[in-house]
mmCIF file of C-alpha atoms and ligand atoms in Angstrom:
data_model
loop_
_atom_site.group_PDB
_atom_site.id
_atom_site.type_symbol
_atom_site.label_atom_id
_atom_site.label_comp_id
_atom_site.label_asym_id
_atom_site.label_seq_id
_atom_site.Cartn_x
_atom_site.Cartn_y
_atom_site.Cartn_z
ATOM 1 C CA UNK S 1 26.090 56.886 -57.875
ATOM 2 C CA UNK S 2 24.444 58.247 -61.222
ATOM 3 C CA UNK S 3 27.543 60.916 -61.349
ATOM 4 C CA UNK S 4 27.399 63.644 -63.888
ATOM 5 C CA UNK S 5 30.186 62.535 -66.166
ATOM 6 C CA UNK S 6 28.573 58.388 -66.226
ATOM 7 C CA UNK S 7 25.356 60.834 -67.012
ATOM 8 C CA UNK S 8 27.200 62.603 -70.184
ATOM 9 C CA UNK S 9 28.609 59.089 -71.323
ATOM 10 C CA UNK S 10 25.169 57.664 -71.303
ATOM 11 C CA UNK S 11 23.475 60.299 -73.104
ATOM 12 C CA UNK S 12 26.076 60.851 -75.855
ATOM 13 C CA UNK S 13 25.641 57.085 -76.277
ATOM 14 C CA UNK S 14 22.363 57.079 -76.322
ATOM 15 C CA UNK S 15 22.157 60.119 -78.963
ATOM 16 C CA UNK S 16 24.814 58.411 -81.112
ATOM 17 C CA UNK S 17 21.914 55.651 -81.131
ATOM 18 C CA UNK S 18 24.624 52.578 -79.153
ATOM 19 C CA UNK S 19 23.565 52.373 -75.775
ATOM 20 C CA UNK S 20 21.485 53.578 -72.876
ATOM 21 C CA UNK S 21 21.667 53.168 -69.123
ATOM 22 C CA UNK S 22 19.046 52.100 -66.639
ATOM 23 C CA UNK S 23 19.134 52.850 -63.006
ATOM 24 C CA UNK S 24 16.679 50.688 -60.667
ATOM 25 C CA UNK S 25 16.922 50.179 -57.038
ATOM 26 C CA UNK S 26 20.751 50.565 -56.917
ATOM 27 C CA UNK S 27 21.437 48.424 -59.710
ATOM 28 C CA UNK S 28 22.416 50.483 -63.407
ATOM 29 C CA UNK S 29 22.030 47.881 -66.187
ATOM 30 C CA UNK S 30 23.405 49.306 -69.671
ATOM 31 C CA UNK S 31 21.980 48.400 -72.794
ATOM 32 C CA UNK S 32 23.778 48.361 -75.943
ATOM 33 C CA UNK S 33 21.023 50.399 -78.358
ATOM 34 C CA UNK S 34 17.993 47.374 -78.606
ATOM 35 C CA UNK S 35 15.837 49.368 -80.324
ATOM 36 C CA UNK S 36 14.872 48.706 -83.537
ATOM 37 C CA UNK S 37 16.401 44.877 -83.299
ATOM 38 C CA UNK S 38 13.657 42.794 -82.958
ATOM 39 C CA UNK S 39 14.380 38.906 -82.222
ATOM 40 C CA UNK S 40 12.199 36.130 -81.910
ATOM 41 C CA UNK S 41 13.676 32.706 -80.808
ATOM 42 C CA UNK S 42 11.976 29.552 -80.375
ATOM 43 C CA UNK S 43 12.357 25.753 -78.914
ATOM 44 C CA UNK S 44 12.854 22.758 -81.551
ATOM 45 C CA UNK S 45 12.107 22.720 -85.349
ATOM 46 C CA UNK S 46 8.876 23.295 -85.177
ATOM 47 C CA UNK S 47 9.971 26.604 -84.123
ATOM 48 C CA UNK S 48 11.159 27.993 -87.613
ATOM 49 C CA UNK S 49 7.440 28.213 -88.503
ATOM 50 C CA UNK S 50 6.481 29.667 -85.436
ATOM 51 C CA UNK S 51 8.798 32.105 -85.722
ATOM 52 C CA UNK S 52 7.745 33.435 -89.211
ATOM 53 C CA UNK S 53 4.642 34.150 -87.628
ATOM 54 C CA UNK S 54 5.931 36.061 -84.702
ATOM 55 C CA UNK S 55 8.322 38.216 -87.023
ATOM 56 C CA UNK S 56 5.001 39.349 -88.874
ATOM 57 C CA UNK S 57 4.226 40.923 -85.807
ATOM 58 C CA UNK S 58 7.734 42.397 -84.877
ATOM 59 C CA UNK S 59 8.479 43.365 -88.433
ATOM 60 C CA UNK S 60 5.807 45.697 -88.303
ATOM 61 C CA UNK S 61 6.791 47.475 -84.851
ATOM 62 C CA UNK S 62 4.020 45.017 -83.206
ATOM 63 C CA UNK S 63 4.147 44.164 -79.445
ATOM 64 C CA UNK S 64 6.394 41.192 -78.081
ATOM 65 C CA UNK S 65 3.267 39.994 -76.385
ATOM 66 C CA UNK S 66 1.080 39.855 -79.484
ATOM 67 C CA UNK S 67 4.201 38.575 -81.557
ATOM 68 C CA UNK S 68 4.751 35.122 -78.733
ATOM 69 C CA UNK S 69 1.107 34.709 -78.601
ATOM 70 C CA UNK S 70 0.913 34.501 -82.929
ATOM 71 C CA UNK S 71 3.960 32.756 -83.282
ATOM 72 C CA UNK S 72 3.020 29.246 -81.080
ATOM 73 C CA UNK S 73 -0.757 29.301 -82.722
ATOM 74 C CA UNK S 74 1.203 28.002 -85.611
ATOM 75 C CA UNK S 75 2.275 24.919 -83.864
ATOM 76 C CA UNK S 76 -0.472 23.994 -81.752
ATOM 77 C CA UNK S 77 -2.668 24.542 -85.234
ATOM 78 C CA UNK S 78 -0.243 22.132 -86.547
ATOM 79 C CA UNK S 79 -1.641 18.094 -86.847
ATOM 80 C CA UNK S 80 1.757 16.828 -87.732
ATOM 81 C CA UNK S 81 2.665 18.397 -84.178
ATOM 82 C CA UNK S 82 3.257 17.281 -81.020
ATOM 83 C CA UNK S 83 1.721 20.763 -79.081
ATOM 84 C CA UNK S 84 -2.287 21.236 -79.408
ATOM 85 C CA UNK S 85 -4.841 18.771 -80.080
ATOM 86 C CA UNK S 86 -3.218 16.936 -82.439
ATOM 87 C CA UNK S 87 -0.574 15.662 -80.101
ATOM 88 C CA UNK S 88 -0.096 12.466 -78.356
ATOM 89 C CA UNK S 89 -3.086 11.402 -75.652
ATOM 90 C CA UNK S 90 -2.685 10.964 -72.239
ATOM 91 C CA UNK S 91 -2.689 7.373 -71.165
ATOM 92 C CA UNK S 92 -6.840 7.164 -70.806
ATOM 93 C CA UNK S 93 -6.864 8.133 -74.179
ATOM 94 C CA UNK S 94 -7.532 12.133 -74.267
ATOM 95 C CA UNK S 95 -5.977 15.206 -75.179
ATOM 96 C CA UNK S 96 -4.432 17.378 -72.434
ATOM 97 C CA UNK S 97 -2.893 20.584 -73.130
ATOM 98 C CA UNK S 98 -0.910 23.601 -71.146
ATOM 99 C CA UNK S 99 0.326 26.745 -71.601
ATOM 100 C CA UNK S 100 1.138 30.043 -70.401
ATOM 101 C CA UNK S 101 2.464 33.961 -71.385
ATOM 102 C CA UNK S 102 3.566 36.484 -69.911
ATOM 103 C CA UNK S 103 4.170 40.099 -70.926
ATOM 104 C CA UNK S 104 7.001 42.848 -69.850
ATOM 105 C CA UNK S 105 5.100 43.727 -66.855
ATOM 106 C CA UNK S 106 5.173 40.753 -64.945
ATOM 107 C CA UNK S 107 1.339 39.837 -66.220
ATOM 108 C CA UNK S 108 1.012 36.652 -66.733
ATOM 109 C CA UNK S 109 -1.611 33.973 -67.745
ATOM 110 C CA UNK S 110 -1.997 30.253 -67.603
ATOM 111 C CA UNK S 111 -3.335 27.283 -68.573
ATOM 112 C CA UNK S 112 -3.418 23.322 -67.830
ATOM 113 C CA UNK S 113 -5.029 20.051 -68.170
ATOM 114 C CA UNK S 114 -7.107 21.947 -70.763
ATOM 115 C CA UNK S 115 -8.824 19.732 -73.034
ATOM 116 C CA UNK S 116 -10.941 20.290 -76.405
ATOM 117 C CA UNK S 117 -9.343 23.907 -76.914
ATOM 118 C CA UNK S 118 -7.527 24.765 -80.103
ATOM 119 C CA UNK S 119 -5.418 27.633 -78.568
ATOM 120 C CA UNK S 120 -4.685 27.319 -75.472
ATOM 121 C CA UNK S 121 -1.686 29.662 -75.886
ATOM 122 C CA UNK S 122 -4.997 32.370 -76.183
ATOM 123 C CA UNK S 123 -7.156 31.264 -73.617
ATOM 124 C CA UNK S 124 -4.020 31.565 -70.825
ATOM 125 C CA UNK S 125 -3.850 35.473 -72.096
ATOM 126 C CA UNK S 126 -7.511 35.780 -71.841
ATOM 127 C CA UNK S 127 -6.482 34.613 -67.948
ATOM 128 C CA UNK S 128 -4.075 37.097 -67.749
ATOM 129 C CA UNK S 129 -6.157 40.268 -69.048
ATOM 130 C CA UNK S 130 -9.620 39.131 -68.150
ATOM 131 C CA UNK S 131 -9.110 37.729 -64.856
ATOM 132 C CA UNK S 132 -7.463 38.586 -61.299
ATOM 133 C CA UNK S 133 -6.016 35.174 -61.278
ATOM 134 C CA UNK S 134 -2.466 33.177 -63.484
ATOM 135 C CA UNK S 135 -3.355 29.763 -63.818
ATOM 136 C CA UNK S 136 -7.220 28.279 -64.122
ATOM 137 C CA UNK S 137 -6.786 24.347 -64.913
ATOM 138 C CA UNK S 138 -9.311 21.821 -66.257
ATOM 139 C CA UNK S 139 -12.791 21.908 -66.191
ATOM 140 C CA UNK S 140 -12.548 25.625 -64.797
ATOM 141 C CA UNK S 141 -10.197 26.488 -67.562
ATOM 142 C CA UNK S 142 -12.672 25.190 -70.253
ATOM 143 C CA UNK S 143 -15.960 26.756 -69.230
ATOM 144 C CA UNK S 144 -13.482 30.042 -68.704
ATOM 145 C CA UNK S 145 -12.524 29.631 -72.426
ATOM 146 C CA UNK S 146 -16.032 28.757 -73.957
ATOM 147 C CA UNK S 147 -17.323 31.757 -72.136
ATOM 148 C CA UNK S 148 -14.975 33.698 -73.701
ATOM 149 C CA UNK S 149 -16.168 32.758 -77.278
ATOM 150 C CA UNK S 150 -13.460 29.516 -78.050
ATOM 151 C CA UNK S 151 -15.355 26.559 -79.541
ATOM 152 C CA UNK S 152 -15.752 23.410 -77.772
ATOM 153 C CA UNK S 153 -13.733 21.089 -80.568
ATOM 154 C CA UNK S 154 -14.889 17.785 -80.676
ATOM 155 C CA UNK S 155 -12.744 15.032 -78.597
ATOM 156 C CA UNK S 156 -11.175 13.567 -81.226
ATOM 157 C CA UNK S 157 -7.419 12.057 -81.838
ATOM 158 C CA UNK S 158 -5.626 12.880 -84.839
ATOM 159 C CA UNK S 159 -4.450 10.107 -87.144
ATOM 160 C CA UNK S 160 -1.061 9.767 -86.158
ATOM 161 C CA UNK S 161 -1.792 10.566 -82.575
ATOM 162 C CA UNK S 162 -4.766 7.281 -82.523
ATOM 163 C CA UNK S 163 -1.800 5.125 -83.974
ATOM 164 C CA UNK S 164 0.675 5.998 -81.191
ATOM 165 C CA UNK S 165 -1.922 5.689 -78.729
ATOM 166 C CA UNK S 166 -3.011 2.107 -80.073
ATOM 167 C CA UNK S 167 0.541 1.098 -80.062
ATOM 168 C CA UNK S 168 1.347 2.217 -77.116
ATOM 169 C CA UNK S 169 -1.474 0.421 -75.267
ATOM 170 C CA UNK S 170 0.020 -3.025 -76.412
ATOM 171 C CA UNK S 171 2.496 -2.801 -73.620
ATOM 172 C CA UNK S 172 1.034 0.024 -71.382
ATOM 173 C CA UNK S 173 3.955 0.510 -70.292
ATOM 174 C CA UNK S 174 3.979 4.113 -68.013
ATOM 175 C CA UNK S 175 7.615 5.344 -68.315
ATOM 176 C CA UNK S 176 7.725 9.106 -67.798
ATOM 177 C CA UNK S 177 10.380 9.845 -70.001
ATOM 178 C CA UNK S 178 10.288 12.351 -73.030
ATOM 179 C CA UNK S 179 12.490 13.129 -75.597
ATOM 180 C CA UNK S 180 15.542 12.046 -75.170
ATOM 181 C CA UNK S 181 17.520 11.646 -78.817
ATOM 182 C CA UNK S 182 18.632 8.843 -79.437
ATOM 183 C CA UNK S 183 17.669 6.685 -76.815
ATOM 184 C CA UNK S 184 15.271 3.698 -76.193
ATOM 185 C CA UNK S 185 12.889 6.916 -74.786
ATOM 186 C CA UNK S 186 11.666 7.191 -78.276
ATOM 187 C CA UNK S 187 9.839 4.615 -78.266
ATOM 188 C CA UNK S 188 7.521 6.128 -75.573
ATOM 189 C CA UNK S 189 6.438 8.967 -77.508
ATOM 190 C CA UNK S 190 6.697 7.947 -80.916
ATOM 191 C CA UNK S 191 5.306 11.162 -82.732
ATOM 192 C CA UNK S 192 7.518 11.696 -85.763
ATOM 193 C CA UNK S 193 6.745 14.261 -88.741
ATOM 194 C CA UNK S 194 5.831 13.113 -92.249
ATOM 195 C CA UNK S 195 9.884 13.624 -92.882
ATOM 196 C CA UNK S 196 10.751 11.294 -90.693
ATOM 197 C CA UNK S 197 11.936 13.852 -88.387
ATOM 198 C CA UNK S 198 11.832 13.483 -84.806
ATOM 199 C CA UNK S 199 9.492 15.876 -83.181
ATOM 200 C CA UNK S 200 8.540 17.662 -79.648
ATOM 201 C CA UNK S 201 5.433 17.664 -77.348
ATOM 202 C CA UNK S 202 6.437 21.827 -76.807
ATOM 203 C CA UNK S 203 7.018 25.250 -78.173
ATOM 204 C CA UNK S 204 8.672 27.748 -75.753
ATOM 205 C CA UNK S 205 9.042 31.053 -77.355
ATOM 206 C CA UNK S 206 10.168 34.537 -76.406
ATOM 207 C CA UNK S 207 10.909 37.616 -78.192
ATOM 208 C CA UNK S 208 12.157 41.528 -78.101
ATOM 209 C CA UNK S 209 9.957 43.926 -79.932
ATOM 210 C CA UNK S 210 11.197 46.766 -81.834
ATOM 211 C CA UNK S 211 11.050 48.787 -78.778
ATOM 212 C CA UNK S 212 12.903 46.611 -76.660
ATOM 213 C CA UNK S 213 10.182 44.675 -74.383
ATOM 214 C CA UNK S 214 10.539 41.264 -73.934
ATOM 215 C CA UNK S 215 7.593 38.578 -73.903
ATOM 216 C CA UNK S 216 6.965 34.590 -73.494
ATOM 217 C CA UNK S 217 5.068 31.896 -74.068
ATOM 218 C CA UNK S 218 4.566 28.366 -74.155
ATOM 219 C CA UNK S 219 2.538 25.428 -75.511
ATOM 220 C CA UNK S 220 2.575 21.902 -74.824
ATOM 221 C CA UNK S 221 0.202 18.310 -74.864
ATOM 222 C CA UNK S 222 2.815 17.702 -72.024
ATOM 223 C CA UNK S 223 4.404 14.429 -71.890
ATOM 224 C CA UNK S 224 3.337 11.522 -74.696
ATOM 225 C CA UNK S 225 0.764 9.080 -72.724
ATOM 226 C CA UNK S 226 0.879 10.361 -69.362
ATOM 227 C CA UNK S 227 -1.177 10.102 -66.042
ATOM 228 C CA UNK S 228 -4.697 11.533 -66.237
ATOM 229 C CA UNK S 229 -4.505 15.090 -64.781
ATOM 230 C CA UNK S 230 -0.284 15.079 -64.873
ATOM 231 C CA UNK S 231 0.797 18.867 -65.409
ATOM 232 C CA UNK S 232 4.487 19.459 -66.398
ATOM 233 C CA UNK S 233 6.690 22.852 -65.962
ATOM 234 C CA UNK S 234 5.211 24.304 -69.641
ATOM 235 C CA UNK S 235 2.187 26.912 -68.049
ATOM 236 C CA UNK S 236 3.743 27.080 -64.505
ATOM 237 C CA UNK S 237 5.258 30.692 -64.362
ATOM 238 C CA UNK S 238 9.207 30.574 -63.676
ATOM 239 C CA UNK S 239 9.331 26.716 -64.626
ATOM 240 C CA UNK S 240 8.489 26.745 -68.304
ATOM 241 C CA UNK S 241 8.825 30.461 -68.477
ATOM 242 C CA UNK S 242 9.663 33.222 -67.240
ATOM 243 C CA UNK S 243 10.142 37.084 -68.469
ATOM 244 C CA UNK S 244 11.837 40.190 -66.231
ATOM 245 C CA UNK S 245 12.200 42.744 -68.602
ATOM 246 C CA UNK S 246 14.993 44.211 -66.866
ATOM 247 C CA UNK S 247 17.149 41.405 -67.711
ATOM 248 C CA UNK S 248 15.898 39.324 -69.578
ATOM 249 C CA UNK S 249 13.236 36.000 -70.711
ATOM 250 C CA UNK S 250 13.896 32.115 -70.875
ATOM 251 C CA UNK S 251 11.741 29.244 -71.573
ATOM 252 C CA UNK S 252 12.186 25.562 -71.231
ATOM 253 C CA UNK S 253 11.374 22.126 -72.567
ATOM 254 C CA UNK S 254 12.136 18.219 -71.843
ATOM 255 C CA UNK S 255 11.309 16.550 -68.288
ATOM 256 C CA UNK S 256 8.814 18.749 -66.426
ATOM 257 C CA UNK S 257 8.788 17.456 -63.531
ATOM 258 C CA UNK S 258 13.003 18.371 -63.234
ATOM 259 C CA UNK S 259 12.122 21.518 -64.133
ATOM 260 C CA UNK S 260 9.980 22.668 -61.676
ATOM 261 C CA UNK S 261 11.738 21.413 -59.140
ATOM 262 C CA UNK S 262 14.801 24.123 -59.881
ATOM 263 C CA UNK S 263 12.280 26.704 -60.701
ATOM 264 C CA UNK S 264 14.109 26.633 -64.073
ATOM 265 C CA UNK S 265 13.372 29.809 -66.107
ATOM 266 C CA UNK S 266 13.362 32.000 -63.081
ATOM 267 C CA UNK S 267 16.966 30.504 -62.117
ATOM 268 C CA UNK S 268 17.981 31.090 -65.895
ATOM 269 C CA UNK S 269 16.633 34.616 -65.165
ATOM 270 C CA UNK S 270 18.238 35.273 -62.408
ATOM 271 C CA UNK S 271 21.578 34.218 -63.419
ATOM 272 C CA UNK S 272 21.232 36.600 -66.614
ATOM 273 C CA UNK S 273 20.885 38.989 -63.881
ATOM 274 C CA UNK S 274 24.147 37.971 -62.721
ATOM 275 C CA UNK S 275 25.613 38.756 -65.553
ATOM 276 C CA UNK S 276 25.837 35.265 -67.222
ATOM 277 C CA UNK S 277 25.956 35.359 -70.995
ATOM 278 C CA UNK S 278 22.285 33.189 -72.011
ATOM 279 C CA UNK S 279 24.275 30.628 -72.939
ATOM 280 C CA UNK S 280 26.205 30.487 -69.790
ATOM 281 C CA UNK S 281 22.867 31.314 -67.778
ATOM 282 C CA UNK S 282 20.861 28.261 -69.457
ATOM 283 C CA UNK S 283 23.991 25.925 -68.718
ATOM 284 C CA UNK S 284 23.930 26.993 -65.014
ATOM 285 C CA UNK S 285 20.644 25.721 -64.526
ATOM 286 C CA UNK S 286 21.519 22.239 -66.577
ATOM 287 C CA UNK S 287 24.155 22.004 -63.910
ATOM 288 C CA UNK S 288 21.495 22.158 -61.482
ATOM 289 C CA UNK S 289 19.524 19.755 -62.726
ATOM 290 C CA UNK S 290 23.080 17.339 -62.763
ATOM 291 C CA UNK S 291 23.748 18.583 -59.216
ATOM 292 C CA UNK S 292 20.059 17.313 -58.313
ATOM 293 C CA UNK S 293 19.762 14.069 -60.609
ATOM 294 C CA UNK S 294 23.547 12.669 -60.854
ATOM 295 C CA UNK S 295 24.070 10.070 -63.542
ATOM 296 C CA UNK S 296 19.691 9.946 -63.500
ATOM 297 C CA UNK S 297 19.896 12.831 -65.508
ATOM 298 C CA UNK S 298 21.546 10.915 -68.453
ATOM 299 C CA UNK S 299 17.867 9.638 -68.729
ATOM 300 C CA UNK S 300 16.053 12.553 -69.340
ATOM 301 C CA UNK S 301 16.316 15.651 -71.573
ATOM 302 C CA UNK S 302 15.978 18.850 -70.514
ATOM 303 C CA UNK S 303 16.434 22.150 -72.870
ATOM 304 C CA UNK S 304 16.582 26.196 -71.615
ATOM 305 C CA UNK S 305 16.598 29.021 -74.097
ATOM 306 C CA UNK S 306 17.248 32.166 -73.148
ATOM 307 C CA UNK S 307 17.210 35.523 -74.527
ATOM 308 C CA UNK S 308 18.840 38.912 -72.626
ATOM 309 C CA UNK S 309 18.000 42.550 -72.667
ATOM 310 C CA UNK S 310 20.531 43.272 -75.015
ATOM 311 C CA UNK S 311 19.461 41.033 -77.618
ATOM 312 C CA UNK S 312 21.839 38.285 -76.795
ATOM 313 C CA UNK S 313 20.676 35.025 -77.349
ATOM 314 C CA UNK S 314 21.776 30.656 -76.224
ATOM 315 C CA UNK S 315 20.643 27.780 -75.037
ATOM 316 C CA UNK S 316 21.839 24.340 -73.126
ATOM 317 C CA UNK S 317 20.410 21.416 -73.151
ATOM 318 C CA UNK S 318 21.283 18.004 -70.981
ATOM 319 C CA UNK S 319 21.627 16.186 -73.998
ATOM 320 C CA UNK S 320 22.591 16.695 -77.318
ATOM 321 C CA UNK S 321 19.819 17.275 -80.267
ATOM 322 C CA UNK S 322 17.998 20.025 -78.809
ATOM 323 C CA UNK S 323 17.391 22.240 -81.254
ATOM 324 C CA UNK S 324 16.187 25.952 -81.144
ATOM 325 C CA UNK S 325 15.013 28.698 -84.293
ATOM 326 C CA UNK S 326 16.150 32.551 -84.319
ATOM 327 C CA UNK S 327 14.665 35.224 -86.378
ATOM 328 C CA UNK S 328 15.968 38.559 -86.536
ATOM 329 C CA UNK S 329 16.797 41.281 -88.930
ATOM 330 C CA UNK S 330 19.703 39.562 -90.164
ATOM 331 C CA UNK S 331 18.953 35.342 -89.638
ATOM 332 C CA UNK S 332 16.530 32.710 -89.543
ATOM 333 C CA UNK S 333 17.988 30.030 -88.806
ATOM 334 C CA UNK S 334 18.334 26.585 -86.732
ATOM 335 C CA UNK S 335 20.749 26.039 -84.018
ATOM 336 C CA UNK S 336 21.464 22.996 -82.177
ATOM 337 C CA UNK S 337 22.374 23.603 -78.433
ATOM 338 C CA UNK S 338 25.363 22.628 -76.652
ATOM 339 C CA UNK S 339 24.808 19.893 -74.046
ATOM 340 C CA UNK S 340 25.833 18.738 -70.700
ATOM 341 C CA UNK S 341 26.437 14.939 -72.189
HETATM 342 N N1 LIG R 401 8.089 20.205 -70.734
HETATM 343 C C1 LIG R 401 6.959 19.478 -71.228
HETATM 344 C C2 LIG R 401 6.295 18.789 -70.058
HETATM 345 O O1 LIG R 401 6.974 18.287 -69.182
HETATM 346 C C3 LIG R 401 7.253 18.482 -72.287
HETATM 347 C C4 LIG R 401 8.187 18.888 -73.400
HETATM 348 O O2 LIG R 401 8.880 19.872 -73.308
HETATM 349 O O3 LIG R 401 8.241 18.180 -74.404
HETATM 350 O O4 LIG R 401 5.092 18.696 -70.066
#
């Protein structure tokens, strides 16, 4: 019951600018006072970058929406990247890409086995505003984005991405594993920066605007050297992402395939719901992965991010070396997330 004196607190709380209460269908969420504390947080190192560009957006008041959207153009612009067309090939040889983003009102647009499209990250909002539909997917998805005024790039692999691909078709060896640190698994998508840093084949990204809305997206050539026509978790709505902005956003990266088949961001969604810090809410669906896999999931990696309503921010990963990038008023920084192993 929204009594009279619960009423009083939440007002005088709200007027000394800490917190304010929500009341939806029997559940009353309160918020500590969000406004005005933007926070953008992003998957891997890559995600630093990204999340200069998003902050541009915040910093000036802008929407979470347009912020997630700006932010991952950096990477898949990026040739020393593993996310847009410079990234690794499928296994016949050509570019695949996904995505997907989805706003504070359950909109949401998608992407997959786009190929030849710089941006995919816009064409999947061009889904969500211009169309009745979430996800259009390959040949559809292209004449969709030409006829919206992208150019047709030419089909082309990037240096580094031709090497990989050349190497990797000495052994042909199809081994759908991705990114684990630190493990033989390298060698199967060998995409490394000009540092000699390892890198990923995604960007998951979700932020809190200055007036408290949350937004996603994601961005991904999928997995290094896969089957022709494979799509992972990355532009499938509650896998790779997933945004209630009642409680809270989380995205995901690593083993697509395990993913989906938890509905991962939705479950980390749901358990924010619960009341699970993000940290605690990301490791809960890890768990579910382990529950699902056993000792198989030592083979894979698998990383949630998560972000709540009240600003709150963690990860999990399965293994160690996932990394993740916050940007707020106060930090920008890189975090490495705790892991299952
Ligand atoms: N999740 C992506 C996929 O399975 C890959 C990644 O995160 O690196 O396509």
């Amino acid at each position: 019951m929204f009594n009279r004196r619960k009423f009083l607190q939440s007002s005088f709380l709200s007027s000394m600018g800490l917190a304010f209460a929500k009341k939806d269908m029997g559940t009353e969420y309160v918020y500590p006072n969000v406004l005005n504390n933007p926070v953008v947080i992003s998957t891997w190192d890559a995600g630093l970058e990204a999340n200069k560009a998003a902050w541009e957006v915040l910093n000036k008041g802008g929407r979470a929406l347009d912020a997630v959207e700006k932010g991952v153009m950096v990477t898949e612009s990026s040739l020393n990247c593993c996310v847009g067309l410079g990234a690794n090939p499928d296994r016949d040889g050509y570019v695949t890409l996904d995505a997907c983003i989805m706003d504070d009102r359950f909109n949401c647009g998608g992407v997959a086995f786009l190929e030849r499209i710089k941006h995919p990250i816009s064409v999947a909002r061009r889904v969500m505003e211009k169309t009745p539909h979430v996800l259009l997917v390959g040949i559809g998805a292209q004449q969709f984005a030409v006829a919206e005024g992208f150019p047709l790039e030419e089909q082309k692999l990037s240096e580094s991405a031709e090497k990989a691909y050349q190497d990797w078709l000495k052994k042909s060896e199809y081994k759908p594993v991705i990114n684990v640190e630190n493990t033989k698994a390298q060698a199967f998508a060998p995409h490394k920066l000009p540092n000699g840093e390892w890198n990923h084949d995604t960007i998951g990204m979700v932020a809190m605007d200055a007036s408290g809305n949350l937004s996603g997206s994601c961005t991904t050539s999928g997995m290094g050297f896969k089957m022709r026509g494979r799509v992972g978790d990355s532009p499938i709505i509650g896998a790779g992402l997933y945004v209630d902005n009642e409680v809270g956003a989380a995205t995901s990266t690593g083993q697509g395939e395990d993913v989906i088949r938890i509905c991962g961001t939705h479950t980390v969604v749901e358990f924010l719901r619960q009341g699970f810090s993000p940290e605690q809410a990301c490791k809960k669906a890890v768990e579910r992965i382990y529950k699902a896999k056993g000792e198989s999931a030592r083979s894979i990696q698998v990383g949630f991010l998560a972000l709540n309503k009240k600003g709150e921010i963690g990860a999990f990963c399965l293994q160690k070396g996932f990394t993740y990038a916050v940007k707020n008023n106060k930090e920008e920084k890189l975090y490495s997330a705790k892991s299952w192993f």
